Amino acid sequence: MKKITAFLLAGLLAGTMYIPTPVYAIQTAASKEKTTQKNTVVTSGSSSGTDAEDKDDVITLRVCNWEEYIDTGDWSEDETIDLDSGDIFGKNSLIDDFETWYYQTYGKKVRVEYSTFGTNEDLYNMLTLGDVYDLICPSEYMIMKLMSEDQLLPLSDHFYDTSDTNNYYSRGVSPYINNIFQSKEINGETWGKYAAGYMWGITGIVYNPKYITEDEASTWTLFDNPKFRRKLTIKDNVRDSYFMAIGALKSKELTSAAFVNDPDYHQNLEDVMNDTSPEMIAEVQDYLQNVKDNVYSFETDAGKADMITGKVLANYQWSGDAVYTMDQADEDNYTLNFAVPREATNIYFDGWVMLKRGIGKDTQKQQAAEAFINFLSRPDNVIRNMYYIGYTSVISGGTDPRIFEYLKWNYGAEPDEKDTVDYDVNYFFSPDGTGDYVLKVPEEQTKRQLSAQYPSSDAISRSSIMIYFNPQKNSVINQMWVNVRCFNIRKMPVWGWILTIAAVAGITWLSALRIRKRKMDK
């Protein structure tokens, strides 16, 4: 496959200790490696306006994004993406290209101060401790949290004006994604009022088909299957593991004909997968403590390497990292597959939001922030980002054909290729879910990179969003997670209890002797 790298979309439990996240500078042609510095890096572009006499005319836009989540340019010639509509090539970083485009389009200079973070909780802690940004890109549950705390600035009405040809987001966002953003609410306000999508995906299981069948891998109950003891890894964060646990605990219910055929299936599915009742939290804790004894490890990023080296046979994974893992395995000449659990899959998003504390009432800065979102939503830039990152953009392109062409460029079958099937992605590209957005692809891709990057309509039909936990629920669930990740006292063997009691008795006896000795010395 033609992907470069992938980043870590991790959600650790709230309230973790803040450690300043390294920030990287956009590189020169010498290298694509990141440079880490203690303070925010100001990118330098041709239109950044650094002369002293021009400083008052420059709009400074402070952007904070995930690590390795934007194309840094410096592509080699053999990386050119040759589509029917023309070639796409990343010569400069998208930051530099944006600064140039903004000046050419609006006649004003903008300088982007670009910082990065490693987890949603890192970002939240950075904001809590006083870091100030204008535009950030958290995941869906953090967007919901920031909305509930009234920290976000609404997107302008003009941002959604499709008559403006520079509004690439509103003109090109996938109808499927847009429907979610315009229908999901927090405190009576839709996500779309405050957030514009960036990347999206689902969760699933990367597995080695030599040892695990597709049927075995297509269920969350895989992780408590003793057949694969110490050969599996799951996510070391509370939200993903909580979702997986509910899917396993409710497996029979979620896959029953009565549940699946209910007219309110999708709402019922979301209700079940977001059950935070005391009873369910207790069940999840018990289940995860049992799973902990069966899996090789909880992990955040090591699972990819463990799959590639063969240390484990299956890994709970985000779809973008799943693509990366399968790509790397292909380079080592062995095959890994991707399965979407039949109970449910978690659909996740990262999206751009503007912070009140950063932008305030500065209309020029808000225009620059919205223009930054639009520039990254331009189809050629969308393709550059997807190629570099490995994740899937929320942009389908509207009337611009290049993103669908890129999909065919990546996965389309050769004219003389055998064992091909039709792969329907109309749900993502077409407003009514029907049309000509159907790919002829190698059959194996329905279980591999394509199925991770653009899930099938069948997988999407059982997708559920995991909503934001309010502070009260978050506190209880985080405590549950601490209980899971710490020593499980209920599983201590008899000999362990004997040793513990003996140790306590010994310490008590020694303490009594010391007290007695002190009294005698007096």
XYZ file of C-alpha atoms in Angstrom, residues 35-474:
440
model
C 12.371 18.436 15.512
C 11.322 18.771 19.141
C 11.529 22.035 21.019
C 10.298 23.178 24.415
C 8.252 26.082 23.131
C 5.797 26.541 20.304
C 7.404 26.573 16.886
C 6.525 29.361 14.515
C 6.496 28.024 10.989
C 8.116 30.137 8.343
C 6.387 30.516 5.023
C 6.811 32.830 2.090
C 3.964 35.026 3.293
C 4.553 34.970 7.031
C 5.757 38.584 7.119
C 8.624 38.596 9.575
C 10.042 42.057 8.825
C 9.662 44.415 11.789
C 7.644 46.951 9.802
C 5.157 44.259 8.737
C 4.521 42.603 12.113
C 1.375 44.608 12.843
C -0.124 43.369 9.556
C 0.368 39.669 10.329
C -2.384 37.477 11.749
C -0.895 34.942 14.169
C -2.867 31.702 14.239
C -2.037 29.300 17.061
C -2.901 25.731 16.032
C -2.574 22.579 18.157
C -2.984 19.203 16.477
C -2.138 15.537 17.015
C 1.445 14.444 16.456
C 2.213 13.434 12.853
C -1.245 14.521 11.729
C -0.511 16.849 8.822
C 1.590 16.491 5.684
C 5.043 18.013 6.094
C 5.904 17.905 2.389
C 9.348 17.007 1.027
C 7.995 14.099 -1.010
C 10.343 12.180 -3.250
C 9.547 12.073 -6.964
C 8.366 8.460 -6.816
C 5.663 9.472 -4.324
C 3.724 11.450 -6.928
C 0.053 10.472 -6.925
C -0.972 10.293 -10.569
C -4.756 10.574 -10.744
C -6.922 10.907 -13.844
C -7.625 14.518 -12.874
C -3.923 15.350 -12.490
C -0.891 14.664 -10.332
C -0.712 15.443 -6.625
C 2.645 16.049 -4.992
C 3.689 17.358 -1.579
C 6.573 19.725 -2.184
C 6.114 22.058 0.799
C 4.483 21.541 4.151
C 0.755 22.221 4.213
C 1.438 24.903 6.830
C 3.676 26.834 4.437
C 1.259 26.269 1.572
C -1.619 27.590 3.675
C 0.243 30.779 4.555
C 0.938 31.386 0.873
C -2.625 30.516 -0.202
C -4.166 32.762 2.444
C -2.170 35.775 1.301
C -2.985 35.094 -2.353
C -6.678 34.561 -1.595
C -7.415 37.202 1.037
C -4.531 39.645 0.642
C -3.502 39.307 4.277
C -0.478 37.688 5.858
C -0.909 34.898 8.370
C 1.698 33.118 10.450
C 0.843 29.722 11.902
C 2.286 28.763 15.268
C 1.890 24.993 15.138
C 2.035 22.766 18.239
C 1.208 19.116 18.842
C -0.204 16.877 21.565
C -0.179 13.136 22.173
C -3.565 12.401 23.761
C -6.842 14.209 24.313
C -6.043 14.365 28.002
C -2.641 15.930 27.286
C -4.424 18.616 25.302
C -7.009 19.227 28.015
C -4.310 19.496 30.664
C -2.388 21.932 28.483
C -5.491 24.122 28.230
C -6.187 23.796 31.958
C -2.652 24.869 32.829
C -2.920 27.996 30.703
C -1.686 27.201 27.189
C -3.587 29.371 24.705
C -4.546 28.214 21.199
C -6.972 29.482 18.592
C -7.664 26.234 16.751
C -7.340 22.682 18.080
C -8.214 19.198 16.827
C -9.501 16.930 19.629
C -11.522 13.727 19.317
C -15.304 13.585 19.455
C -15.676 12.991 23.191
C -13.276 15.832 24.024
C -15.199 18.091 21.648
C -18.339 17.185 23.603
C -16.567 17.927 26.878
C -15.338 21.332 25.673
C -18.817 22.144 24.352
C -20.375 21.264 27.709
C -17.854 23.562 29.433
C -18.654 26.466 27.077
C -15.040 26.767 25.934
C -15.730 26.802 22.192
C -16.540 29.524 19.703
C -19.261 28.718 17.134
C -18.298 28.459 13.499
C -19.595 31.418 11.495
C -22.661 31.195 9.255
C -20.385 32.015 6.334
C -18.303 28.888 7.008
C -21.274 26.808 5.820
C -22.075 28.992 2.805
C -21.642 26.608 -0.136
C -21.809 29.462 -2.651
C -18.301 30.533 -1.592
C -15.893 28.456 -3.685
C -13.236 28.745 -0.973
C -15.462 26.973 1.553
C -14.051 23.556 0.725
C -15.355 21.987 3.926
C -19.055 22.730 3.463
C -18.829 21.967 -0.255
C -16.952 18.698 0.180
C -17.704 17.074 3.552
C -19.094 13.551 3.266
C -22.918 13.580 3.486
C -22.681 10.659 5.911
C -20.283 12.497 8.231
C -22.136 15.796 7.910
C -25.377 14.134 8.969
C -23.722 12.922 12.173
C -22.255 16.325 12.983
C -25.551 18.083 12.320
C -27.707 15.624 14.277
C -25.656 14.779 17.393
C -26.124 17.256 20.226
C -24.663 18.392 23.523
C -26.925 20.521 25.712
C -29.290 21.063 22.788
C -26.594 22.263 20.359
C -25.278 20.225 17.450
C -21.640 19.239 17.041
C -21.649 20.997 13.680
C -22.293 24.365 15.283
C -18.843 24.221 16.871
C -16.833 21.493 15.115
C -15.682 20.649 11.614
C -14.502 17.086 11.062
C -10.933 16.221 10.095
C -10.347 12.449 10.205
C -12.597 9.554 11.158
C -12.582 5.797 11.513
C -13.840 2.771 13.385
C -12.363 0.293 15.839
C -11.774 -3.346 15.027
C -9.388 -6.237 15.342
C -6.185 -6.817 13.382
C -5.464 -10.555 13.332
C -3.190 -13.175 11.835
C -5.384 -15.375 9.597
C -2.912 -18.279 9.841
C -3.905 -18.826 13.463
C -7.242 -17.063 13.964
C -10.249 -17.505 11.708
C -12.323 -14.583 10.474
C -15.254 -15.830 12.566
C -13.114 -15.970 15.731
C -11.762 -12.469 15.091
C -15.159 -10.923 14.314
C -16.330 -10.645 17.905
C -15.322 -8.747 21.021
C -15.431 -12.065 22.917
C -12.128 -12.928 21.228
C -10.291 -11.276 24.101
C -11.614 -13.679 26.729
C -11.099 -16.715 24.482
C -8.675 -19.029 26.380
C -7.585 -20.560 23.066
C -5.486 -17.434 22.487
C -4.264 -16.838 26.022
C -1.337 -14.394 26.143
C -1.550 -13.895 22.364
C -3.816 -10.825 22.301
C -3.475 -7.138 23.156
C -6.135 -4.567 23.974
C -6.179 -0.816 24.391
C -4.734 0.748 27.528
C -7.437 3.368 27.857
C -10.740 3.333 29.627
C -13.077 4.395 26.816
C -12.004 1.850 24.210
C -11.787 -0.976 26.732
C -15.174 -0.072 28.209
C -16.752 -0.212 24.740
C -15.125 -3.562 23.991
C -16.270 -5.010 27.320
C -19.900 -4.041 26.751
C -19.756 -5.537 23.260
C -18.519 -8.830 24.700
C -20.880 -8.885 27.687
C -23.892 -8.106 25.506
C -22.789 -10.214 22.538
C -25.816 -12.509 22.410
C -28.260 -9.637 22.805
C -26.558 -7.409 20.228
C -26.456 -10.134 17.581
C -29.947 -11.524 18.171
C -32.474 -11.241 15.355
C -34.922 -9.436 17.617
C -32.365 -6.727 18.446
C -30.958 -6.305 14.933
C -34.380 -6.179 13.250
C -35.910 -3.721 15.686
C -36.977 -0.494 13.887
C -35.074 1.477 16.545
C -31.933 -0.651 16.175
C -29.436 2.207 15.839
C -30.724 4.126 18.846
C -30.954 0.926 20.875
C -27.381 0.047 19.900
C -26.108 3.443 21.010
C -28.013 3.140 24.287
C -26.516 -0.271 25.048
C -22.961 0.705 24.105
C -23.179 3.822 26.291
C -24.697 2.145 29.342
C -23.023 3.665 32.406
C -25.369 2.323 35.043
C -23.721 1.161 38.295
C -24.595 -2.418 37.396
C -22.930 -2.205 33.991
C -19.820 -0.494 35.368
C -19.461 -3.304 37.908
C -19.928 -5.953 35.187
C -17.352 -4.239 32.979
C -14.857 -4.140 35.840
C -15.257 -7.867 36.508
C -15.010 -8.668 32.808
C -11.892 -6.569 32.209
C -10.168 -8.051 35.245
C -10.767 -11.495 33.759
C -9.605 -10.317 30.322
C -6.440 -8.891 31.863
C -5.458 -12.430 32.851
C -6.055 -13.702 29.316
C -4.371 -11.063 27.135
C -0.670 -10.479 26.621
C -0.927 -6.818 27.577
C -2.832 -3.560 27.599
C -1.088 -1.232 25.145
C -1.318 2.155 23.510
C 1.147 1.936 20.616
C 3.146 -1.276 21.025
C 0.360 -3.416 19.578
C 1.311 -2.529 16.016
C 4.895 -3.721 16.460
C 3.766 -6.815 18.366
C 1.536 -7.799 15.455
C 4.227 -7.144 12.872
C 6.829 -9.198 14.747
C 4.384 -12.008 15.467
C 4.567 -11.649 19.236
C 0.758 -11.574 19.353
C -1.929 -12.920 17.033
C -4.601 -10.240 17.373
C -4.746 -6.602 18.428
C -7.633 -4.262 19.242
C -6.934 -1.362 16.921
C -8.118 1.941 15.503
C -8.665 1.645 11.768
C -5.889 4.062 10.772
C -3.310 2.194 12.824
C -4.739 -1.044 11.449
C -3.906 0.154 7.914
C -0.375 1.002 9.008
C 0.069 -2.393 10.684
C -1.124 -4.314 7.637
C 1.074 -2.212 5.348
C 4.149 -2.979 7.423
C 3.328 -6.692 7.516
C 2.978 -6.658 3.716
C 6.500 -5.281 3.471
C 7.676 -8.290 5.513
C 5.793 -10.633 3.152
C 3.114 -11.904 5.457
C -0.572 -11.127 5.729
C -2.629 -9.588 8.487
C -6.368 -9.004 8.207
C -8.895 -6.630 9.752
C -12.228 -7.666 11.240
C -15.123 -5.558 12.503
C -16.855 -7.222 15.481
C -20.364 -8.373 14.670
C -21.746 -6.914 17.920
C -20.796 -3.278 17.226
C -17.933 -1.000 16.290
C -17.046 2.380 17.743
C -17.025 5.170 15.169
C -14.653 7.972 16.133
C -13.764 11.430 14.816
C -11.196 14.152 15.203
C -12.423 17.640 14.472
C -11.355 21.276 14.388
C -12.773 23.632 17.011
C -12.037 27.257 17.847
C -11.384 28.270 21.438
C -13.047 31.328 22.954
C -10.011 31.964 25.108
C -7.766 32.144 22.057
C -9.781 33.882 19.352
C -12.075 35.917 21.537
C -13.736 38.608 19.399
C -10.916 38.837 16.856
C -12.818 38.456 13.576
C -9.649 38.397 11.453
C -8.257 35.529 13.504
C -11.552 33.643 13.265
C -11.527 34.071 9.491
C -7.971 32.710 9.357
C -8.922 29.742 11.556
C -11.912 28.852 9.381
C -9.789 29.337 6.263
C -7.223 26.898 7.700
C -9.960 24.265 8.038
C -11.130 24.971 4.515
C -7.629 24.799 3.068
C -7.064 21.372 4.617
C -10.454 20.338 3.198
C -9.450 21.138 -0.384
C -9.410 17.747 -2.180
C -5.744 17.807 -3.202
C -4.719 18.661 0.366
C -7.074 16.026 1.747
C -5.294 13.440 -0.399
C -1.879 14.648 0.713
C -2.901 14.311 4.342
C -4.449 10.866 3.921
C -1.350 9.671 2.077
C 0.962 10.950 4.784
C -1.132 10.088 7.859
C -2.843 6.844 6.867
C -6.202 7.851 8.344
C -9.397 8.678 6.456
C -10.573 12.245 5.893
C -14.175 13.247 6.524
C -14.084 14.964 3.117
C -15.570 13.120 0.131
C -14.965 15.994 -2.288
C -18.482 16.960 -3.363
C -18.420 17.421 -7.120
C -14.618 17.132 -7.202
C -13.770 13.535 -8.292
C -10.214 13.352 -6.967
C -10.840 11.712 -3.599
C -12.767 8.850 -5.184
C -10.024 8.648 -7.816
C -7.482 8.395 -5.013
C -9.479 5.558 -3.499
C -9.324 3.725 -6.828
C -5.620 4.571 -7.178
C -4.992 2.888 -3.845
C -7.274 -0.124 -4.013
C -8.715 -0.590 -7.484
C -8.121 -3.947 -9.185
C -5.967 -4.180 -12.295
C -7.919 -4.711 -15.552
C -6.815 -8.352 -15.904
C -6.957 -9.182 -12.185
C -9.001 -12.190 -11.053
C -10.923 -12.773 -7.816
C -12.394 -9.287 -7.720
C -15.592 -7.980 -6.147
C -17.613 -4.788 -6.193
C -17.126 -2.613 -3.097
C -19.880 -0.069 -2.484
C -18.931 3.220 -0.788
C -21.990 5.212 -1.837
C -22.912 5.744 1.807
C -19.823 7.966 2.169
C -19.798 9.799 -1.178
C -23.449 10.059 -2.230
C -26.089 12.275 -0.570
C -28.754 9.577 -0.894
C -26.458 6.567 -0.463
C -26.875 5.392 -4.041
C -24.954 5.975 -7.244
C -21.777 5.027 -9.048
C -19.378 5.069 -6.119
C -18.583 1.384 -6.442
C -15.042 0.035 -6.723
C -13.843 -3.111 -8.449
C -11.280 -4.399 -5.946
C -9.307 -7.569 -5.159
C -11.529 -9.750 -2.963
C -8.888 -9.885 -0.217
C -9.230 -6.118 0.287
C -12.701 -6.584 1.752
C -10.882 -8.000 4.790
C -7.817 -5.798 4.728
C -6.717 -2.151 4.337
C -9.724 -1.027 2.307
C -12.179 -2.377 4.883
C -10.330 -0.429 7.586
C -9.943 2.839 5.732
C -13.412 2.876 4.154
C -15.531 0.389 6.136
C -18.227 -1.494 4.275
C -21.834 -0.342 4.548
C -22.485 -3.510 6.575
C -19.824 -2.532 9.135
C -21.134 1.028 9.245
C -24.651 -0.260 9.902
C -23.512 -1.564 13.309
C -21.371 1.422 14.261
C -22.076 3.404 17.412
C -20.704 6.633 18.785
C -19.430 6.558 22.338
C -20.708 9.697 23.993
C -19.023 11.976 26.497
C -19.116 10.872 30.140
C -20.241 13.708 32.390
C -17.927 14.529 35.343
C -19.828 12.324 37.784
C -19.871 9.284 35.492
C -16.310 9.968 34.409
